[in-house]
């Protein structure tokens, strides 16, 4: 019985000691949240249609692209941010482009690739109006892995969706420039 009383006293002591510490920690978290600068809204991205930057990066595995709508931006740089730049820049290129005639079917029929229906997701809102209605997008993890790697502009990884009927590619690629 005395052992139980000792445990109860110890619990009350720890509880009495812990409650003020918990209150101080909670107050500190509330103050830190209140002092945090508000989230910055991303400025609208400019949708580009020039092809040279895309063909320079994608020609070796997608062929010569024709009409395109795309965006490119540094994902680590906030608008108006004048802080010390990071040692690595992460550049995101996302968009939709026309492949050479027969290019979509050639990619989808390529050896060693399994394609499945897919839907573009997480694309910047500025690109949504440029996605064609009724496109039959297909995705292959094997194609993505084969397109990833190091190039003259850094490490590249991303997702590519193809519409073999319309010869379209929807891309969302991240370059890590070192």
PDB file of N, CA, C and O in Angstrom, residues 63-136:
ATOM      1  N   UNK A  63      12.642  14.080 -79.697  1.00  0.00           N
ATOM      2  CA  UNK A  63      12.634  14.568 -81.070  1.00  0.00           C
ATOM      3  C   UNK A  63      12.392  16.066 -81.100  1.00  0.00           C
ATOM      4  O   UNK A  63      12.336  16.737 -80.064  1.00  0.00           O
ATOM      5  N   UNK A  64      12.249  16.600 -82.287  1.00  0.00           N
ATOM      6  CA  UNK A  64      12.050  18.042 -82.479  1.00  0.00           C
ATOM      7  C   UNK A  64      10.600  18.398 -82.157  1.00  0.00           C
ATOM      8  O   UNK A  64       9.678  17.961 -82.842  1.00  0.00           O
ATOM      9  N   UNK A  65      10.405  19.177 -81.109  1.00  0.00           N
ATOM     10  CA  UNK A  65       9.058  19.598 -80.706  1.00  0.00           C
ATOM     11  C   UNK A  65       8.595  20.752 -81.580  1.00  0.00           C
ATOM     12  O   UNK A  65       9.405  21.567 -82.032  1.00  0.00           O
ATOM     13  N   UNK A  66       7.283  20.823 -81.803  1.00  0.00           N
ATOM     14  CA  UNK A  66       6.747  21.971 -82.531  1.00  0.00           C
ATOM     15  C   UNK A  66       5.972  22.829 -81.543  1.00  0.00           C
ATOM     16  O   UNK A  66       6.528  23.174 -80.506  1.00  0.00           O
ATOM     17  N   UNK A  67       4.741  23.165 -81.777  1.00  0.00           N
ATOM     18  CA  UNK A  67       3.988  24.084 -80.919  1.00  0.00           C
ATOM     19  C   UNK A  67       4.021  23.635 -79.456  1.00  0.00           C
ATOM     20  O   UNK A  67       3.881  22.453 -79.158  1.00  0.00           O
ATOM     21  N   UNK A  68       4.212  24.601 -78.563  1.00  0.00           N
ATOM     22  CA  UNK A  68       4.292  24.275 -77.133  1.00  0.00           C
ATOM     23  C   UNK A  68       3.767  25.429 -76.295  1.00  0.00           C
ATOM     24  O   UNK A  68       3.831  26.591 -76.698  1.00  0.00           O
ATOM     25  N   UNK A  69       3.252  25.084 -75.136  1.00  0.00           N
ATOM     26  CA  UNK A  69       2.909  26.043 -74.086  1.00  0.00           C
ATOM     27  C   UNK A  69       3.581  25.510 -72.830  1.00  0.00           C
ATOM     28  O   UNK A  69       3.344  24.360 -72.439  1.00  0.00           O
ATOM     29  N   UNK A  70       4.424  26.334 -72.219  1.00  0.00           N
ATOM     30  CA  UNK A  70       5.199  25.846 -71.091  1.00  0.00           C
ATOM     31  C   UNK A  70       5.591  26.981 -70.149  1.00  0.00           C
ATOM     32  O   UNK A  70       5.500  28.154 -70.494  1.00  0.00           O
ATOM     33  N   UNK A  71       5.982  26.590 -68.946  1.00  0.00           N
ATOM     34  CA  UNK A  71       6.503  27.531 -67.956  1.00  0.00           C
ATOM     35  C   UNK A  71       7.822  26.983 -67.434  1.00  0.00           C
ATOM     36  O   UNK A  71       8.061  25.777 -67.446  1.00  0.00           O
ATOM     37  N   UNK A  72       8.655  27.884 -66.986  1.00  0.00           N
ATOM     38  CA  UNK A  72       9.915  27.504 -66.366  1.00  0.00           C
ATOM     39  C   UNK A  72      10.234  28.488 -65.265  1.00  0.00           C
ATOM     40  O   UNK A  72      10.104  29.698 -65.454  1.00  0.00           O
ATOM     41  N   UNK A  73      10.614  27.962 -64.090  1.00  0.00           N
ATOM     42  CA  UNK A  73      10.935  28.858 -62.983  1.00  0.00           C
ATOM     43  C   UNK A  73      11.786  28.139 -61.956  1.00  0.00           C
ATOM     44  O   UNK A  73      11.826  26.915 -61.893  1.00  0.00           O
ATOM     45  N   UNK A  74      12.485  28.929 -61.136  1.00  0.00           N
ATOM     46  CA  UNK A  74      13.300  28.412 -60.039  1.00  0.00           C
ATOM     47  C   UNK A  74      12.359  28.155 -58.866  1.00  0.00           C
ATOM     48  O   UNK A  74      11.767  29.091 -58.332  1.00  0.00           O
ATOM     49  N   UNK A  75      12.202  26.900 -58.464  1.00  0.00           N
ATOM     50  CA  UNK A  75      11.248  26.572 -57.411  1.00  0.00           C
ATOM     51  C   UNK A  75      11.694  27.050 -56.040  1.00  0.00           C
ATOM     52  O   UNK A  75      10.887  27.130 -55.115  1.00  0.00           O
ATOM     53  N   UNK A  76      12.966  27.383 -55.874  1.00  0.00           N
ATOM     54  CA  UNK A  76      13.474  27.820 -54.578  1.00  0.00           C
ATOM     55  C   UNK A  76      13.446  29.330 -54.394  1.00  0.00           C
ATOM     56  O   UNK A  76      13.676  29.818 -53.299  1.00  0.00           O
ATOM     57  N   UNK A  77      13.197  30.068 -55.432  1.00  0.00           N
ATOM     58  CA  UNK A  77      13.246  31.523 -55.350  1.00  0.00           C
ATOM     59  C   UNK A  77      11.848  32.092 -55.198  1.00  0.00           C
ATOM     60  O   UNK A  77      11.002  31.931 -56.072  1.00  0.00           O
ATOM     61  N   UNK A  78      11.625  32.744 -54.086  1.00  0.00           N
ATOM     62  CA  UNK A  78      10.345  33.399 -53.855  1.00  0.00           C
ATOM     63  C   UNK A  78      10.363  34.768 -54.530  1.00  0.00           C
ATOM     64  O   UNK A  78      11.415  35.385 -54.645  1.00  0.00           O
ATOM     65  N   UNK A  79       9.217  35.259 -54.971  1.00  0.00           N
ATOM     66  CA  UNK A  79       9.174  36.589 -55.591  1.00  0.00           C
ATOM     67  C   UNK A  79       9.729  37.636 -54.639  1.00  0.00           C
ATOM     68  O   UNK A  79       9.394  37.664 -53.465  1.00  0.00           O
ATOM     69  N   UNK A  80      10.606  38.469 -55.144  1.00  0.00           N
ATOM     70  CA  UNK A  80      11.183  39.531 -54.334  1.00  0.00           C
ATOM     71  C   UNK A  80      12.220  39.046 -53.342  1.00  0.00           C
ATOM     72  O   UNK A  80      12.703  39.816 -52.534  1.00  0.00           O
ATOM     73  N   UNK A  81      12.585  37.770 -53.398  1.00  0.00           N
ATOM     74  CA  UNK A  81      13.555  37.213 -52.462  1.00  0.00           C
ATOM     75  C   UNK A  81      14.948  37.697 -52.838  1.00  0.00           C
ATOM     76  O   UNK A  81      15.421  37.457 -53.931  1.00  0.00           O
ATOM     77  N   UNK A  82      15.600  38.366 -51.947  1.00  0.00           N
ATOM     78  CA  UNK A  82      16.955  38.872 -52.183  1.00  0.00           C
ATOM     79  C   UNK A  82      17.932  38.240 -51.202  1.00  0.00           C
ATOM     80  O   UNK A  82      18.925  38.816 -50.835  1.00  0.00           O
ATOM     81  N   UNK A  83      17.649  37.025 -50.774  1.00  0.00           N
ATOM     82  CA  UNK A  83      18.535  36.354 -49.830  1.00  0.00           C
ATOM     83  C   UNK A  83      19.712  35.740 -50.572  1.00  0.00           C
ATOM     84  O   UNK A  83      19.788  35.749 -51.788  1.00  0.00           O
ATOM     85  N   UNK A  84      20.623  35.174 -49.819  1.00  0.00           N
ATOM     86  CA  UNK A  84      21.776  34.515 -50.408  1.00  0.00           C
ATOM     87  C   UNK A  84      21.275  33.320 -51.215  1.00  0.00           C
ATOM     88  O   UNK A  84      20.502  32.506 -50.714  1.00  0.00           O
ATOM     89  N   UNK A  85      21.696  33.185 -52.471  1.00  0.00           N
ATOM     90  CA  UNK A  85      21.194  32.073 -53.277  1.00  0.00           C
ATOM     91  C   UNK A  85      21.708  30.732 -52.765  1.00  0.00           C
ATOM     92  O   UNK A  85      22.783  30.648 -52.183  1.00  0.00           O
ATOM     93  N   UNK A  86      20.932  29.700 -52.992  1.00  0.00           N
ATOM     94  CA  UNK A  86      21.356  28.372 -52.582  1.00  0.00           C
ATOM     95  C   UNK A  86      22.431  27.884 -53.549  1.00  0.00           C
ATOM     96  O   UNK A  86      22.517  28.354 -54.678  1.00  0.00           O
ATOM     97  N   UNK A  87      23.250  26.939 -53.110  1.00  0.00           N
ATOM     98  CA  UNK A  87      24.303  26.446 -53.998  1.00  0.00           C
ATOM     99  C   UNK A  87      23.739  25.690 -55.200  1.00  0.00           C
ATOM    100  O   UNK A  87      24.372  25.606 -56.227  1.00  0.00           O
ATOM    101  N   UNK A  88      22.567  25.136 -55.062  1.00  0.00           N
ATOM    102  CA  UNK A  88      21.926  24.425 -56.165  1.00  0.00           C
ATOM    103  C   UNK A  88      20.607  25.118 -56.487  1.00  0.00           C
ATOM    104  O   UNK A  88      19.849  25.455 -55.601  1.00  0.00           O
ATOM    105  N   UNK A  89      20.343  25.311 -57.765  1.00  0.00           N
ATOM    106  CA  UNK A  89      19.048  25.836 -58.191  1.00  0.00           C
ATOM    107  C   UNK A  89      18.222  24.678 -58.710  1.00  0.00           C
ATOM    108  O   UNK A  89      18.731  23.785 -59.378  1.00  0.00           O
ATOM    109  N   UNK A  90      16.939  24.715 -58.389  1.00  0.00           N
ATOM    110  CA  UNK A  90      16.011  23.709 -58.909  1.00  0.00           C
ATOM    111  C   UNK A  90      15.074  24.414 -59.872  1.00  0.00           C
ATOM    112  O   UNK A  90      14.272  25.230 -59.464  1.00  0.00           O
ATOM    113  N   UNK A  91      15.213  24.087 -61.148  1.00  0.00           N
ATOM    114  CA  UNK A  91      14.421  24.713 -62.195  1.00  0.00           C
ATOM    115  C   UNK A  91      13.348  23.728 -62.649  1.00  0.00           C
ATOM    116  O   UNK A  91      13.647  22.600 -63.031  1.00  0.00           O
ATOM    117  N   UNK A  92      12.108  24.173 -62.605  1.00  0.00           N
ATOM    118  CA  UNK A  92      10.988  23.337 -63.037  1.00  0.00           C
ATOM    119  C   UNK A  92      10.552  23.783 -64.417  1.00  0.00           C
ATOM    120  O   UNK A  92      10.318  24.973 -64.652  1.00  0.00           O
ATOM    121  N   UNK A  93      10.441  22.829 -65.329  1.00  0.00           N
ATOM    122  CA  UNK A  93       9.877  23.056 -66.650  1.00  0.00           C
ATOM    123  C   UNK A  93       8.628  22.189 -66.748  1.00  0.00           C
ATOM    124  O   UNK A  93       8.689  20.971 -66.523  1.00  0.00           O
ATOM    125  N   UNK A  94       7.516  22.800 -67.071  1.00  0.00           N
ATOM    126  CA  UNK A  94       6.264  22.059 -67.195  1.00  0.00           C
ATOM    127  C   UNK A  94       5.514  22.612 -68.398  1.00  0.00           C
ATOM    128  O   UNK A  94       5.551  23.819 -68.656  1.00  0.00           O
ATOM    129  N   UNK A  95       4.852  21.718 -69.124  1.00  0.00           N
ATOM    130  CA  UNK A  95       4.095  22.186 -70.267  1.00  0.00           C
ATOM    131  C   UNK A  95       3.563  21.062 -71.122  1.00  0.00           C
ATOM    132  O   UNK A  95       3.625  19.884 -70.770  1.00  0.00           O
ATOM    133  N   UNK A  96       3.049  21.460 -72.265  1.00  0.00           N
ATOM    134  CA  UNK A  96       2.525  20.516 -73.251  1.00  0.00           C
ATOM    135  C   UNK A  96       3.070  20.944 -74.612  1.00  0.00           C
ATOM    136  O   UNK A  96       3.138  22.137 -74.910  1.00  0.00           O
ATOM    137  N   UNK A  97       3.497  19.944 -75.412  1.00  0.00           N
ATOM    138  CA  UNK A  97       4.103  20.247 -76.708  1.00  0.00           C
ATOM    139  C   UNK A  97       3.737  19.173 -77.719  1.00  0.00           C
ATOM    140  O   UNK A  97       3.408  18.039 -77.358  1.00  0.00           O
ATOM    141  N   UNK A  98       3.825  19.548 -78.981  1.00  0.00           N
ATOM    142  CA  UNK A  98       3.589  18.607 -80.078  1.00  0.00           C
ATOM    143  C   UNK A  98       4.893  17.906 -80.422  1.00  0.00           C
ATOM    144  O   UNK A  98       5.933  18.539 -80.619  1.00  0.00           O
ATOM    145  N   UNK A  99       4.806  16.578 -80.525  1.00  0.00           N
ATOM    146  CA  UNK A  99       5.932  15.748 -80.947  1.00  0.00           C
ATOM    147  C   UNK A  99       5.982  15.709 -82.468  1.00  0.00           C
ATOM    148  O   UNK A  99       5.008  16.076 -83.137  1.00  0.00           O
ATOM    149  N   UNK A 100       7.079  15.223 -83.039  1.00  0.00           N
ATOM    150  CA  UNK A 100       7.104  15.032 -84.500  1.00  0.00           C
ATOM    151  C   UNK A 100       5.994  14.061 -84.916  1.00  0.00           C
ATOM    152  O   UNK A 100       5.562  13.225 -84.104  1.00  0.00           O
ATOM    153  N   UNK A 101       5.514  14.123 -86.153  1.00  0.00           N
ATOM    154  CA  UNK A 101       4.468  13.198 -86.601  1.00  0.00           C
ATOM    155  C   UNK A 101       4.872  11.738 -86.330  1.00  0.00           C
ATOM    156  O   UNK A 101       5.976  11.314 -86.663  1.00  0.00           O
ATOM    157  N   UNK A 102       3.971  11.013 -85.675  1.00  0.00           N
ATOM    158  CA  UNK A 102       4.240   9.621 -85.314  1.00  0.00           C
ATOM    159  C   UNK A 102       5.095   9.463 -84.070  1.00  0.00           C
ATOM    160  O   UNK A 102       5.343   8.340 -83.623  1.00  0.00           O
ATOM    161  N   UNK A 103       5.523  10.564 -83.486  1.00  0.00           N
ATOM    162  CA  UNK A 103       6.409  10.509 -82.317  1.00  0.00           C
ATOM    163  C   UNK A 103       5.750   9.929 -81.083  1.00  0.00           C
ATOM    164  O   UNK A 103       6.382   9.190 -80.327  1.00  0.00           O
ATOM    165  N   UNK A 104       4.489  10.241 -80.869  1.00  0.00           N
ATOM    166  CA  UNK A 104       3.788   9.716 -79.701  1.00  0.00           C
ATOM    167  C   UNK A 104       3.637   8.211 -79.779  1.00  0.00           C
ATOM    168  O   UNK A 104       3.914   7.489 -78.811  1.00  0.00           O
ATOM    169  N   UNK A 105       3.242   7.707 -80.934  1.00  0.00           N
ATOM    170  CA  UNK A 105       3.092   6.262 -81.106  1.00  0.00           C
ATOM    171  C   UNK A 105       4.437   5.565 -80.989  1.00  0.00           C
ATOM    172  O   UNK A 105       4.535   4.482 -80.407  1.00  0.00           O
ATOM    173  N   UNK A 106       5.494   6.165 -81.527  1.00  0.00           N
ATOM    174  CA  UNK A 106       6.822   5.555 -81.445  1.00  0.00           C
ATOM    175  C   UNK A 106       7.284   5.426 -79.997  1.00  0.00           C
ATOM    176  O   UNK A 106       7.854   4.406 -79.612  1.00  0.00           O
ATOM    177  N   UNK A 107       7.012   6.442 -79.185  1.00  0.00           N
ATOM    178  CA  UNK A 107       7.409   6.375 -77.775  1.00  0.00           C
ATOM    179  C   UNK A 107       6.597   5.306 -77.059  1.00  0.00           C
ATOM    180  O   UNK A 107       7.153   4.482 -76.324  1.00  0.00           O
ATOM    181  N   UNK A 108       5.300   5.285 -77.264  1.00  0.00           N
ATOM    182  CA  UNK A 108       4.425   4.350 -76.554  1.00  0.00           C
ATOM    183  C   UNK A 108       4.722   2.900 -76.960  1.00  0.00           C
ATOM    184  O   UNK A 108       4.628   1.993 -76.134  1.00  0.00           O
ATOM    185  N   UNK A 109       5.102   2.669 -78.214  1.00  0.00           N
ATOM    186  CA  UNK A 109       5.422   1.313 -78.665  1.00  0.00           C
ATOM    187  C   UNK A 109       6.868   0.925 -78.399  1.00  0.00           C
ATOM    188  O   UNK A 109       7.266  -0.184 -78.711  1.00  0.00           O
ATOM    189  N   UNK A 110       7.665   1.838 -77.835  1.00  0.00           N
ATOM    190  CA  UNK A 110       9.077   1.567 -77.601  1.00  0.00           C
ATOM    191  C   UNK A 110       9.299   0.332 -76.737  1.00  0.00           C
ATOM    192  O   UNK A 110       8.490   0.018 -75.862  1.00  0.00           O
ATOM    193  N   UNK A 111      10.390  -0.396 -76.976  1.00  0.00           N
ATOM    194  CA  UNK A 111      10.646  -1.625 -76.227  1.00  0.00           C
ATOM    195  C   UNK A 111      10.970  -1.327 -74.758  1.00  0.00           C
ATOM    196  O   UNK A 111      11.548  -0.290 -74.430  1.00  0.00           O
ATOM    197  N   UNK A 112      10.577  -2.261 -73.898  1.00  0.00           N
ATOM    198  CA  UNK A 112      10.918  -2.161 -72.479  1.00  0.00           C
ATOM    199  C   UNK A 112      10.123  -1.131 -71.699  1.00  0.00           C
ATOM    200  O   UNK A 112      10.532  -0.730 -70.612  1.00  0.00           O
ATOM    201  N   UNK A 113       9.010  -0.704 -72.246  1.00  0.00           N
ATOM    202  CA  UNK A 113       8.186   0.303 -71.572  1.00  0.00           C
ATOM    203  C   UNK A 113       6.759  -0.198 -71.435  1.00  0.00           C
ATOM    204  O   UNK A 113       6.188  -0.714 -72.383  1.00  0.00           O
ATOM    205  N   UNK A 114       6.207  -0.007 -70.266  1.00  0.00           N
ATOM    206  CA  UNK A 114       4.804  -0.320 -70.025  1.00  0.00           C
ATOM    207  C   UNK A 114       4.076   0.992 -69.796  1.00  0.00           C
ATOM    208  O   UNK A 114       4.457   1.762 -68.917  1.00  0.00           O
ATOM    209  N   UNK A 115       3.059   1.239 -70.608  1.00  0.00           N
ATOM    210  CA  UNK A 115       2.287   2.467 -70.477  1.00  0.00           C
ATOM    211  C   UNK A 115       0.909   2.155 -69.917  1.00  0.00           C
ATOM    212  O   UNK A 115       0.331   1.104 -70.195  1.00  0.00           O
ATOM    213  N   UNK A 116       0.405   3.091 -69.115  1.00  0.00           N
ATOM    214  CA  UNK A 116      -0.930   2.972 -68.529  1.00  0.00           C
ATOM    215  C   UNK A 116      -1.608   4.341 -68.608  1.00  0.00           C
ATOM    216  O   UNK A 116      -0.931   5.369 -68.609  1.00  0.00           O
ATOM    217  N   UNK A 117      -2.941   4.360 -68.673  1.00  0.00           N
ATOM    218  CA  UNK A 117      -3.648   5.654 -68.696  1.00  0.00           C
ATOM    219  C   UNK A 117      -3.275   6.503 -67.482  1.00  0.00           C
ATOM    220  O   UNK A 117      -3.035   5.980 -66.393  1.00  0.00           O
ATOM    221  N   UNK A 118      -3.210   7.805 -67.696  1.00  0.00           N
ATOM    222  CA  UNK A 118      -2.830   8.738 -66.635  1.00  0.00           C
ATOM    223  C   UNK A 118      -3.536  10.065 -66.858  1.00  0.00           C
ATOM    224  O   UNK A 118      -4.091  10.320 -67.925  1.00  0.00           O
ATOM    225  N   UNK A 119      -3.489  10.896 -65.850  1.00  0.00           N
ATOM    226  CA  UNK A 119      -4.079  12.232 -65.907  1.00  0.00           C
ATOM    227  C   UNK A 119      -3.022  13.226 -65.422  1.00  0.00           C
ATOM    228  O   UNK A 119      -2.393  12.996 -64.392  1.00  0.00           O
ATOM    229  N   UNK A 120      -2.812  14.327 -66.159  1.00  0.00           N
ATOM    230  CA  UNK A 120      -1.861  15.321 -65.657  1.00  0.00           C
ATOM    231  C   UNK A 120      -2.315  15.859 -64.304  1.00  0.00           C
ATOM    232  O   UNK A 120      -3.493  16.165 -64.111  1.00  0.00           O
ATOM    233  N   UNK A 121      -1.396  15.946 -63.380  1.00  0.00           N
ATOM    234  CA  UNK A 121      -1.738  16.477 -62.055  1.00  0.00           C
ATOM    235  C   UNK A 121      -0.628  17.398 -61.586  1.00  0.00           C
ATOM    236  O   UNK A 121       0.511  17.303 -62.042  1.00  0.00           O
ATOM    237  N   UNK A 122      -0.978  18.268 -60.702  1.00  0.00           N
ATOM    238  CA  UNK A 122      -0.028  19.197 -60.090  1.00  0.00           C
ATOM    239  C   UNK A 122       0.660  20.136 -61.078  1.00  0.00           C
ATOM    240  O   UNK A 122       1.714  20.667 -60.778  1.00  0.00           O
ATOM    241  N   UNK A 123       0.094  20.320 -62.248  1.00  0.00           N
ATOM    242  CA  UNK A 123       0.657  21.299 -63.176  1.00  0.00           C
ATOM    243  C   UNK A 123       0.273  22.696 -62.702  1.00  0.00           C
ATOM    244  O   UNK A 123      -0.795  22.889 -62.115  1.00  0.00           O
ATOM    245  N   UNK A 124       1.111  23.685 -62.954  1.00  0.00           N
ATOM    246  CA  UNK A 124       0.723  25.054 -62.612  1.00  0.00           C
ATOM    247  C   UNK A 124      -0.600  25.425 -63.272  1.00  0.00           C
ATOM    248  O   UNK A 124      -0.882  25.033 -64.405  1.00  0.00           O
ATOM    249  N   UNK A 125      -1.401  26.172 -62.560  1.00  0.00           N
ATOM    250  CA  UNK A 125      -2.734  26.552 -63.038  1.00  0.00           C
ATOM    251  C   UNK A 125      -2.680  27.266 -64.381  1.00  0.00           C
ATOM    252  O   UNK A 125      -3.606  27.140 -65.192  1.00  0.00           O
ATOM    253  N   UNK A 126      -1.608  27.992 -64.647  1.00  0.00           N
ATOM    254  CA  UNK A 126      -1.488  28.736 -65.904  1.00  0.00           C
ATOM    255  C   UNK A 126      -1.476  27.815 -67.123  1.00  0.00           C
ATOM    256  O   UNK A 126      -1.770  28.252 -68.236  1.00  0.00           O
ATOM    257  N   UNK A 127      -1.141  26.533 -66.925  1.00  0.00           N
ATOM    258  CA  UNK A 127      -1.081  25.598 -68.054  1.00  0.00           C
ATOM    259  C   UNK A 127      -2.395  24.881 -68.319  1.00  0.00           C
ATOM    260  O   UNK A 127      -2.596  24.335 -69.406  1.00  0.00           O
ATOM    261  N   UNK A 128      -3.280  24.863 -67.353  1.00  0.00           N
ATOM    262  CA  UNK A 128      -4.543  24.118 -67.508  1.00  0.00           C
ATOM    263  C   UNK A 128      -5.308  24.490 -68.780  1.00  0.00           C
ATOM    264  O   UNK A 128      -5.820  23.617 -69.469  1.00  0.00           O
ATOM    265  N   UNK A 129      -5.410  25.780 -69.154  1.00  0.00           N
ATOM    266  CA  UNK A 129      -6.159  26.109 -70.384  1.00  0.00           C
ATOM    267  C   UNK A 129      -5.515  25.551 -71.659  1.00  0.00           C
ATOM    268  O   UNK A 129      -6.158  25.483 -72.695  1.00  0.00           O
ATOM    269  N   UNK A 130      -4.253  25.149 -71.589  1.00  0.00           N
ATOM    270  CA  UNK A 130      -3.550  24.679 -72.777  1.00  0.00           C
ATOM    271  C   UNK A 130      -3.542  23.156 -72.904  1.00  0.00           C
ATOM    272  O   UNK A 130      -2.985  22.628 -73.870  1.00  0.00           O
ATOM    273  N   UNK A 131      -4.143  22.459 -71.936  1.00  0.00           N
ATOM    274  CA  UNK A 131      -4.267  21.004 -72.051  1.00  0.00           C
ATOM    275  C   UNK A 131      -5.480  20.692 -72.920  1.00  0.00           C
ATOM    276  O   UNK A 131      -6.583  21.166 -72.645  1.00  0.00           O
ATOM    277  N   UNK A 132      -5.296  19.915 -73.978  1.00  0.00           N
ATOM    278  CA  UNK A 132      -6.419  19.659 -74.890  1.00  0.00           C
ATOM    279  C   UNK A 132      -7.494  18.791 -74.245  1.00  0.00           C
ATOM    280  O   UNK A 132      -7.195  17.874 -73.471  1.00  0.00           O
ATOM    281  N   UNK A 133      -8.730  19.105 -74.557  1.00  0.00           N
ATOM    282  CA  UNK A 133      -9.870  18.306 -74.089  1.00  0.00           C
ATOM    283  C   UNK A 133      -9.805  16.924 -74.720  1.00  0.00           C
ATOM    284  O   UNK A 133      -9.464  16.785 -75.891  1.00  0.00           O
ATOM    285  N   UNK A 134     -10.131  15.912 -73.941  1.00  0.00           N
ATOM    286  CA  UNK A 134     -10.230  14.559 -74.466  1.00  0.00           C
ATOM    287  C   UNK A 134      -8.908  13.883 -74.789  1.00  0.00           C
ATOM    288  O   UNK A 134      -8.900  12.862 -75.470  1.00  0.00           O
ATOM    289  N   UNK A 135      -7.797  14.441 -74.350  1.00  0.00           N
ATOM    290  CA  UNK A 135      -6.505  13.795 -74.618  1.00  0.00           C
ATOM    291  C   UNK A 135      -6.453  12.448 -73.905  1.00  0.00           C
ATOM    292  O   UNK A 135      -6.979  12.295 -72.805  1.00  0.00           O
ATOM    293  N   UNK A 136      -5.837  11.474 -74.556  1.00  0.00           N
ATOM    294  CA  UNK A 136      -5.703  10.129 -73.995  1.00  0.00           C
ATOM    295  C   UNK A 136      -4.273   9.949 -73.479  1.00  0.00           C
ATOM    296  O   UNK A 136      -3.433   9.318 -74.114  1.00  0.00           O
TER     297      UNK A 136
END
